[in-house]
Amino acid sequence: MLKDTLAARLGKIAQAGLLRCRRVLESPQGPTVRLADRTLLNFCSNDYLSLAAHPRVVEALRRGAERWGAGSGASHLVCGHTVAHHALEEELASFTGRERALLFSTGYMANLGVISALAGRGDAVYEDRLNHASLLDGGLLSGTRFQRYAHADVSALNEKLAEHRGGQALIVTDGVFSMDGDLAPLGPLAAAARERGAWLMVDDAHGFGVLGKHGGGSAEYFGLGSKDIPVLVGTLGKALGAFGAFVAGDGELIDYLIQKARSYIYTTALPPAVAAATRESLRLLGEESWRRDRLHDLIHRFRAGAESLGIPLLPSVTPIQPILLGDNRRAVAAGEWLLQKGFWISAIRPPTVPEGTARLRLTLSAAHEDAHLDALLAALAECPELRP
Ligand SMILES: *Cc1c(COP(=O)(O)O)cnc(C)c1O
């Protein structure tokens, strides 16, 4: 029976220390959250700028619902594409300095749709080994010769590209690696792409809104434009605190995706009120640049504090600050211990990260107070799993 077979499989997952479970949140996102009738300090959200519950974003969502209702009613190509979606696309294009932008319902769907639209049989997709699951799945779905290169290793990529024969080559990378927090070497990757006639696609889910003077993301951080990164993906559910994703690039790219990206064509458009709320978030990126400054100040303070405690950090200038533990059970035990002390930090295990690299994935947000950070550092100093 299905039930028995699955129970046996679940038992194996649990034995390996890999069982995933959900915790039921009782409050909006914020530096403190409610869980099981307790107030916890939240160090695991991707709401880096603390915009998810910002009063102006919430108000824009409310007004959007009054104007547009709850659902969009159809896909973009049928009758679900509203003035709210269209205005957001135009603002995202202008914000990223690209000709056009195209909204997708989620980042996962954007990545599946873009990769499988741009590359097909006879082509080749080259991906960083640590790319997000949605990019790897997009590569598999494309049915191309799909190859992974060593993490952030441009010479390893160049060796593979040198053997590329026929068809189009598409290079795909995270801008900020979601479980490590480090940046892809976008300048050298763009140069490699240019030299070999390959196309470069960057998924900036964790850089967009956070990096660069204006929050333009890893492209702005490295001073790269649309010639260097012709296919730019950003998500709207992380630093922008809303929901959805977009692809930005030249008009031909967008027109082509509208014809060919199946995860764009065959799905219901985002609720227009969500597009309206996201427009307000985008405005706040410009008006409240102190959020980015505060976040980067916290990142520096956290790293300095952790280093003085001898806690090993990974090289990350982003709000993603993982603490590597290696063993799955140790990572889970550290997460549980911290939870008991009032700190919510997620333990990340394989297959999300490579075998033997289980970790605490700690994230910071602009709304964390100095006292929150001090309390966190004090707890990390005492955590038994983190003692050398
Ligand atoms: C979260 C994430 C996605 C998926 O975006 P959603 O909008 O949550 O589906 C894609 N790529 C990366 C690197 C991510 O971290």
Coordinates of N, CA and C and ligand atoms in Angstrom, one line a residue, residues 106-109 111 132 134 174 176 178 203 205-206 235 238 244-245, ligand 1:
T106 N 6.5 33.1 -9.6 CA 7.5 32.9 -8.6 C 8.9 32.8 -9.2
G107 N 9.9 32.9 -8.4 CA 11.2 32.8 -8.9 C 11.5 31.4 -9.5
Y108 N 10.9 30.4 -8.8 CA 11.1 29.0 -9.2 C 10.6 28.9 -10.7
M109 N 9.4 29.5 -10.9 CA 8.8 29.4 -12.2 C 9.6 30.2 -13.3
N111 N 12.8 30.7 -13.3 CA 14.0 30.0 -13.7 C 13.7 28.8 -14.6
H132 N 21.0 27.5 -7.1 CA 19.7 27.2 -6.4 C 19.0 26.0 -7.2
S134 N 16.1 25.6 -8.3 CA 15.2 26.0 -9.4 C 16.0 26.1 -10.7
D174 N 23.7 31.8 -9.7 CA 23.1 32.7 -8.7 C 24.0 33.9 -8.7
V176 N 24.0 35.9 -5.7 CA 24.4 35.7 -4.3 C 24.0 34.2 -4.1
S178 N 22.5 31.2 -2.3 CA 21.5 31.3 -1.3 C 21.8 30.6 0.0
D203 N 20.7 34.8 -11.6 CA 19.5 34.8 -10.7 C 19.9 35.6 -9.4
A205 N 18.2 36.5 -6.7 CA 17.2 36.5 -5.7 C 17.6 37.1 -4.4
H206 N 18.9 36.9 -4.0 CA 19.3 37.4 -2.7 C 20.1 38.7 -2.8
T235 N 13.9 38.2 -7.7 CA 12.6 37.7 -7.0 C 12.1 38.9 -6.1
K238 N 11.7 38.3 -1.4 CA 12.8 38.3 -0.4 C 13.0 39.8 0.0
G244 N 6.6 36.9 -6.0 CA 6.7 36.9 -7.4 C 8.1 37.1 -7.8
A245 N 8.3 37.3 -9.1 CA 9.7 37.4 -9.7 C 9.6 38.1 -11.0
Ligands
LIG1 C1 14.2 31.8 -3.3 C2 15.0 31.6 -4.6 C3 14.3 31.3 -5.8 C4 12.9 31.1 -5.8 O1 12.1 32.2 -5.8 P1 10.6 32.1 -5.3 O2 10.0 33.4 -5.7 O3 10.7 31.9 -3.8 O4 10.0 30.9 -6.0 C5 15.1 31.3 -6.9 N1 16.4 31.4 -6.9 C6 17.1 31.6 -5.7 C7 18.6 31.8 -5.8 C8 16.4 31.7 -4.5 O5 17.0 31.9 -3.4

